[in-house]
Short mmCIF file of C-alpha atoms in Angstrom, two decimals:
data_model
loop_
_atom_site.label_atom_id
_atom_site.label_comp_id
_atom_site.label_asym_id
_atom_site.label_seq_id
_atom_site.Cartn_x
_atom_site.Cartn_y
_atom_site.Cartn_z
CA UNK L 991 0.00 0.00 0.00
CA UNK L 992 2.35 2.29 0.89
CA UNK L 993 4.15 1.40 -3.01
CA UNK L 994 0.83 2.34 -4.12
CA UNK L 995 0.47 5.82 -2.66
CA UNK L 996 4.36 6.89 -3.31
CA UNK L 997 3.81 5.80 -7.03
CA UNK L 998 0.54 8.00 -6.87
CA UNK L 999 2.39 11.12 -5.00
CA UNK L 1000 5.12 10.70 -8.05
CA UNK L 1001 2.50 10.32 -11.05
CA UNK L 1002 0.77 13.68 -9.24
CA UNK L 1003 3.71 15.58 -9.29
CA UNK L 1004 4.56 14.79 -12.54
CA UNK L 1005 1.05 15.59 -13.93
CA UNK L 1006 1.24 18.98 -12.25
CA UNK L 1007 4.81 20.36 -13.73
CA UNK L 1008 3.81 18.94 -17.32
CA UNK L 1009 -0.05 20.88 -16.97
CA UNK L 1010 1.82 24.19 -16.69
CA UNK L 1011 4.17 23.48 -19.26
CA UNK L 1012 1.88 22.21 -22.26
CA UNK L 1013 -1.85 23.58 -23.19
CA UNK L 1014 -4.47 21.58 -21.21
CA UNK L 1015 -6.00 18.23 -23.25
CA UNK L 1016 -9.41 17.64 -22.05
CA UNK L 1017 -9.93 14.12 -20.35
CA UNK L 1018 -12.35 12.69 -19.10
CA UNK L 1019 -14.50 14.28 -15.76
CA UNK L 1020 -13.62 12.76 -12.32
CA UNK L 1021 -15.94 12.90 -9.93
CA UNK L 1022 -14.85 13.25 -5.72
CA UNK L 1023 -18.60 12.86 -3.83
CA UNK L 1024 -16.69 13.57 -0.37
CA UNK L 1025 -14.76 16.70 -2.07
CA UNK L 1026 -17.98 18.79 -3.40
CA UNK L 1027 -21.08 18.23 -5.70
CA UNK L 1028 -19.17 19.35 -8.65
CA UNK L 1029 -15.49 18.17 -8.40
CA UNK L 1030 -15.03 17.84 -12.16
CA UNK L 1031 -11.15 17.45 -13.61
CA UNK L 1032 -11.15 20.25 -16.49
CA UNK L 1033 -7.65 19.12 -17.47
CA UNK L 1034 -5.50 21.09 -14.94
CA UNK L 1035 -5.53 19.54 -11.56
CA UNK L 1036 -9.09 21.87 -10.65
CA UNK L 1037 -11.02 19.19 -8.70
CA UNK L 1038 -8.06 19.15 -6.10
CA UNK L 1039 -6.76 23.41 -6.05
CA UNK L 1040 -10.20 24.32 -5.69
CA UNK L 1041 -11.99 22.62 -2.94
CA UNK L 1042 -11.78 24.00 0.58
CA UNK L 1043 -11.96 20.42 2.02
CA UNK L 1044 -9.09 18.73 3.34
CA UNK L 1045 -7.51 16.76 0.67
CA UNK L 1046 -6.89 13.00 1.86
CA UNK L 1047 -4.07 10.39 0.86
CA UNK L 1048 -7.03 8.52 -0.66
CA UNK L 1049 -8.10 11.59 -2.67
CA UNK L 1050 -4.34 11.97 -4.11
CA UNK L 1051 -4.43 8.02 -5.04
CA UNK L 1052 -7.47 8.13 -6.50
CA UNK L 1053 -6.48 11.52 -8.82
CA UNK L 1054 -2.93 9.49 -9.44
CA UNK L 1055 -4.49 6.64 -9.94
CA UNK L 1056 -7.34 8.17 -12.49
CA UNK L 1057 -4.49 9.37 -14.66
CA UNK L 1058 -2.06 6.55 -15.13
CA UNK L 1059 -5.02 5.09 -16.87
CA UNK L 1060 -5.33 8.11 -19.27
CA UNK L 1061 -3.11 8.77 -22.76
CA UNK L 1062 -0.34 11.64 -21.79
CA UNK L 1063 0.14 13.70 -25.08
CA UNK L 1064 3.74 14.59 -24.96
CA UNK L 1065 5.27 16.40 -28.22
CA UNK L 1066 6.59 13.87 -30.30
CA UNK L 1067 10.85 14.00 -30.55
CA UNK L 1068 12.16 14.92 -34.23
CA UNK L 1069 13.24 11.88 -36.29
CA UNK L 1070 16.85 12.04 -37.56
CA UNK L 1071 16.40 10.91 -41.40
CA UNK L 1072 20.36 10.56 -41.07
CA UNK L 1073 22.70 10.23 -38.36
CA UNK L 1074 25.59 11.23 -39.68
CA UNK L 1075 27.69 13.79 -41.76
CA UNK L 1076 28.49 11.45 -44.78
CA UNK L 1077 24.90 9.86 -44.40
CA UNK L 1078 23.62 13.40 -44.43
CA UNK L 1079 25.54 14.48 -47.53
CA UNK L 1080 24.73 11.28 -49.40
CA UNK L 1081 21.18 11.46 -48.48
CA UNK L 1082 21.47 15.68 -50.13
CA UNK L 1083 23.09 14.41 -52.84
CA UNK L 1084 20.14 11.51 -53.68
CA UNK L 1085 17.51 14.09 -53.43
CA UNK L 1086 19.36 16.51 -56.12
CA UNK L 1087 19.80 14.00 -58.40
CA UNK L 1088 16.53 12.60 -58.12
CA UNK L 1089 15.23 16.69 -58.76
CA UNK L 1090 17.47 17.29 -61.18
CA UNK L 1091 15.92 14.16 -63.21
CA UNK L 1092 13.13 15.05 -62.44
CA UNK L 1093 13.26 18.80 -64.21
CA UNK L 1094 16.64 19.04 -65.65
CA UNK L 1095 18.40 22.40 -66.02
CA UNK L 1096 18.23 24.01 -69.64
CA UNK L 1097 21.55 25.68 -70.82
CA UNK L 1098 20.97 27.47 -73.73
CA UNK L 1099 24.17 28.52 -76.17
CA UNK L 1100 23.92 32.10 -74.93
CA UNK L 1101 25.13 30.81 -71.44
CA UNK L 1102 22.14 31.05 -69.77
CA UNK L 1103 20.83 28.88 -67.38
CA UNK L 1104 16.86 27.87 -66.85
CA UNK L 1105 15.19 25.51 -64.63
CA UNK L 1106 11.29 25.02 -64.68
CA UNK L 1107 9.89 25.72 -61.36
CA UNK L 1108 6.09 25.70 -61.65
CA UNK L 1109 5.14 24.10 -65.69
CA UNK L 1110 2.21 25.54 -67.39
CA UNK L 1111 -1.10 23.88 -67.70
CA UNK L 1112 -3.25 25.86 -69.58
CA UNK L 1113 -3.94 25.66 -72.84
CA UNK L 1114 -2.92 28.76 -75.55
CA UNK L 1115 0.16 30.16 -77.17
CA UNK L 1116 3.52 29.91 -76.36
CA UNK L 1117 5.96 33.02 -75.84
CA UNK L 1118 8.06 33.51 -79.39
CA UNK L 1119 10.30 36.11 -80.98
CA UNK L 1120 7.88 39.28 -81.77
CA UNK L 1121 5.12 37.97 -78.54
CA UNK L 1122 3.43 40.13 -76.15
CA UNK L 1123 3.75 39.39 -72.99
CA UNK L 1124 2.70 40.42 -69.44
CA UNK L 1125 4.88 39.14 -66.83
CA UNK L 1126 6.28 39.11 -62.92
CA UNK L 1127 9.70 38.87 -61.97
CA UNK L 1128 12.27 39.07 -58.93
CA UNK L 1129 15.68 39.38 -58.71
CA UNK L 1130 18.61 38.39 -56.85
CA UNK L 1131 22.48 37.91 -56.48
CA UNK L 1132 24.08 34.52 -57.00
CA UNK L 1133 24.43 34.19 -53.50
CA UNK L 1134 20.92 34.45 -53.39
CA UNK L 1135 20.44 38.37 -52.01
CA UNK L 1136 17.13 39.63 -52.90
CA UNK L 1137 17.67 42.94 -54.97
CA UNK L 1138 14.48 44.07 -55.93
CA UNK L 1139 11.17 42.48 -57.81
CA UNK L 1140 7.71 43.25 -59.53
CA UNK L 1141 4.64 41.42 -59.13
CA UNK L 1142 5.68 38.60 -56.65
CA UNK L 1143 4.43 40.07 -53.42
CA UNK L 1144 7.60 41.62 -52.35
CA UNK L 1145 7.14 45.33 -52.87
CA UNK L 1146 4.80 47.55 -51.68
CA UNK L 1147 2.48 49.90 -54.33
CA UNK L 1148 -0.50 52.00 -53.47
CA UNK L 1149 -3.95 50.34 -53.92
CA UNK L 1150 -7.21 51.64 -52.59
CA UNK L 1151 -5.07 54.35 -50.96
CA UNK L 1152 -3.11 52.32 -48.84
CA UNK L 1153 0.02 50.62 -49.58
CA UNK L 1154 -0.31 46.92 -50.17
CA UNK L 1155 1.34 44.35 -51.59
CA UNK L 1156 2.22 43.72 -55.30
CA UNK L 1157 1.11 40.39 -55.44
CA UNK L 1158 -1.92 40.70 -58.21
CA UNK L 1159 -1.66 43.93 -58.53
CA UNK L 1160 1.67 44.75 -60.36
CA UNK L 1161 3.07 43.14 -63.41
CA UNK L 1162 5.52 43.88 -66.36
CA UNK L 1163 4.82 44.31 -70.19
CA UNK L 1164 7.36 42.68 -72.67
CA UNK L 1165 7.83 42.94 -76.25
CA UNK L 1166 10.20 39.86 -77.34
CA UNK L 1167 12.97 41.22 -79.17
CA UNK L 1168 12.68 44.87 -77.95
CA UNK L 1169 14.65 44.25 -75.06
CA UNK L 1170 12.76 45.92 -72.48
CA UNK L 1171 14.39 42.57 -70.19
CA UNK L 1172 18.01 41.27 -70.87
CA UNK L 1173 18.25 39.43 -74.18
CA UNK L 1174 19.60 36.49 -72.00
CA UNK L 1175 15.74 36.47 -70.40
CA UNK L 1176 14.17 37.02 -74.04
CA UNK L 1177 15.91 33.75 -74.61
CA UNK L 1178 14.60 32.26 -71.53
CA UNK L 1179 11.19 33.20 -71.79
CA UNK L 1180 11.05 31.23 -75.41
CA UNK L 1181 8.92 28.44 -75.41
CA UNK L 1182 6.94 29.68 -71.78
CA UNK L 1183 3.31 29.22 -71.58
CA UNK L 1184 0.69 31.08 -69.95
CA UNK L 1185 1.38 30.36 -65.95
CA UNK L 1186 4.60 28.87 -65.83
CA UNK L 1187 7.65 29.75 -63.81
CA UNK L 1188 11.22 29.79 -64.99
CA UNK L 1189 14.31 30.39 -62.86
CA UNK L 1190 17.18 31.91 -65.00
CA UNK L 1191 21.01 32.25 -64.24
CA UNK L 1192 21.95 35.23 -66.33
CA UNK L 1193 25.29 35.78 -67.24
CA UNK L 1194 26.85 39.61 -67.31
CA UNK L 1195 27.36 39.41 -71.30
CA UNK L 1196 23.92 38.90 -71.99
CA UNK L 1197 22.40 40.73 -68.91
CA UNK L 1198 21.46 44.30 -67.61
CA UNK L 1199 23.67 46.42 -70.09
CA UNK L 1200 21.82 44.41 -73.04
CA UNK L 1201 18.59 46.15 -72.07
CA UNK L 1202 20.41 49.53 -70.85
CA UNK L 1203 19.73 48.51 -67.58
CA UNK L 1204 16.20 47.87 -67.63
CA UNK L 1205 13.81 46.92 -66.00
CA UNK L 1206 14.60 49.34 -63.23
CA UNK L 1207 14.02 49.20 -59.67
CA UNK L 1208 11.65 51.38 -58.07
CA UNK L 1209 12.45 51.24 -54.51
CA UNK L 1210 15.84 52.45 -52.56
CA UNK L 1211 16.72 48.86 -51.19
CA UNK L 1212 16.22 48.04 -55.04
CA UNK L 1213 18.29 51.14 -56.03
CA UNK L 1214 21.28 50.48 -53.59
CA UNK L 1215 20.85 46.52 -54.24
CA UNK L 1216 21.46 47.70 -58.85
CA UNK L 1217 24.29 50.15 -58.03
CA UNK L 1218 26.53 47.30 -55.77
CA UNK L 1219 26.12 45.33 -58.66
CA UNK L 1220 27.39 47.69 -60.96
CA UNK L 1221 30.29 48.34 -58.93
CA UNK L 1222 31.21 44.83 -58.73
CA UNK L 1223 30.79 44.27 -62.50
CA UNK L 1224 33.14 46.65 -63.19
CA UNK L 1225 35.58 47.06 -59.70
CA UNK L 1226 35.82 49.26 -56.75
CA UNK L 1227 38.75 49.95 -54.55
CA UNK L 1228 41.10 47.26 -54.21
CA UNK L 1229 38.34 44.77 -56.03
CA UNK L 1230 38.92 43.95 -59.83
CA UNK L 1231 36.27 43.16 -62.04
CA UNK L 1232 33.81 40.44 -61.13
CA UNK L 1233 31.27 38.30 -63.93
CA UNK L 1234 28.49 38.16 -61.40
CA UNK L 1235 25.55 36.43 -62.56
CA UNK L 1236 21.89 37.36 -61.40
CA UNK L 1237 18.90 35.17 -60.60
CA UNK L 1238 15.82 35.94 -61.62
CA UNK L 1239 12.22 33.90 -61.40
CA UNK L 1240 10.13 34.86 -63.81
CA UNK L 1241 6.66 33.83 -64.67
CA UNK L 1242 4.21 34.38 -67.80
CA UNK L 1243 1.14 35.88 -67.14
CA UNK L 1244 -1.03 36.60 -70.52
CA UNK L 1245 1.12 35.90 -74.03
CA UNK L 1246 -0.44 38.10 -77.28
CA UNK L 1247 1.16 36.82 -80.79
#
């Protein structure tokens, strides 16, 4: 007996440090006749705290006893899909391969770079030398610095008279062959249909200067972002000349040819 009640103290105590460190699970009501007319558990120990009665060795046992019998929902630990570095690296390199099967990167013979992020489903035109197009972009740094975008829900513009985001409510218009983009993105955007997503590596030689720098950004972080890429394209200081690349995801919205 006395096994019993020291097993029932130690379940109690437990019970009471986990209720104040995880959100209350209701289980089901208790009832204590000798403790009060209404000595219902709510999940948090209430049938006990908040009776004026004196609280017996029985009561406890009974409590203890009431909630070995129940499920305890603890948080579940993470599962380790490898447990170590090599295992981890070989387990990276399986899941590349297996995405790079499963949409391939597309080098074109200007040197740029495309992968196929979201494929287009609809049915309609595709984008070709001469199209009209409307599109969203965003931009960033090799290194993978966001620089500035339009369209993708990263910038602000004014709707309704309040500033909101661009998502919907911005977008681009492209002639194919005009070079309002880099020519190395006219390139890219051959072949696109209405609604899918490209990510392009652009080279330097067929980037920003082929389009005199356009499309510009309209923002100061976008400003700053264009200007340190400038610099490093052609030197600063003690830095020579760099043949940084820029990423940008692009996506089709409407095609006209």
């Amino acid at each position: 007996m006395v096994a019993m009640n020291t097993l029932g103290c130690v379940t109690l105590s437990l019970w009471i440090g986990l209720s104040y460190s995880f959100a209350p699970t209701p289980i089901q009501r208790m009832k204590f006749p000798h403790l009060g007319a209404q000595a219902e558990d709510d999940g948090i120990m209430k049938p006990l705290f908040d009776n004026k009665q004196p609280i017996s060795r029985a009561d406890l046992f009974e409590y203890s006893s009431t909630i070995i019998g129940l499920p305890l929902i603890l948080p579940q630990a993470a599962q380790a899909k490898c447990t170590d570095i090599e295992s981890c690296r070989e387990e990276g390199e399986r899941k590349i391969e297996a995405d790079l099967k499963l949409n391939p990167i597309m080098r074109l013979s200007d040197g740029v770079n495309y992968r196929v992020l979201r494929p287009s489903t609809l049915p309609g035109p595709k984008v070709k030398d001469g199209s009209s197009i409307e599109l969203i972009y965003s931009i960033s740094t090799a290194s993978g610095q966001y620089m500035y975008s339009k369209g993708f829900g990263y910038e602000k513009v004014s709707f309704g008279g309040k500033q909101q985001s661009d998502l919907g409510l911005d977008s681009m218009r492209v002639l194919v062959g005009e070079h309002n983009v880099p020519v190395g993105i006219e390139s890219a955007l051959i072949g696109m249909g209405k609604g899918e997503r490209r990510r392009v590596e652009l080279p330097p030689g067929v980037g920003f200067e082929t389009s005199n720098w356009q499309p510009e950004p309209t923002t100061r972080r976008g400003i700053t972002q264009i200007e340190q890429y400038k610099r490093k394209l052609v030197g600063f200081g003690s830095q020579p000349p760099f043949p940084a690349e820029t990423v940008w995801d692009i996506e089709v919205l409407g095609i006209r040819n």
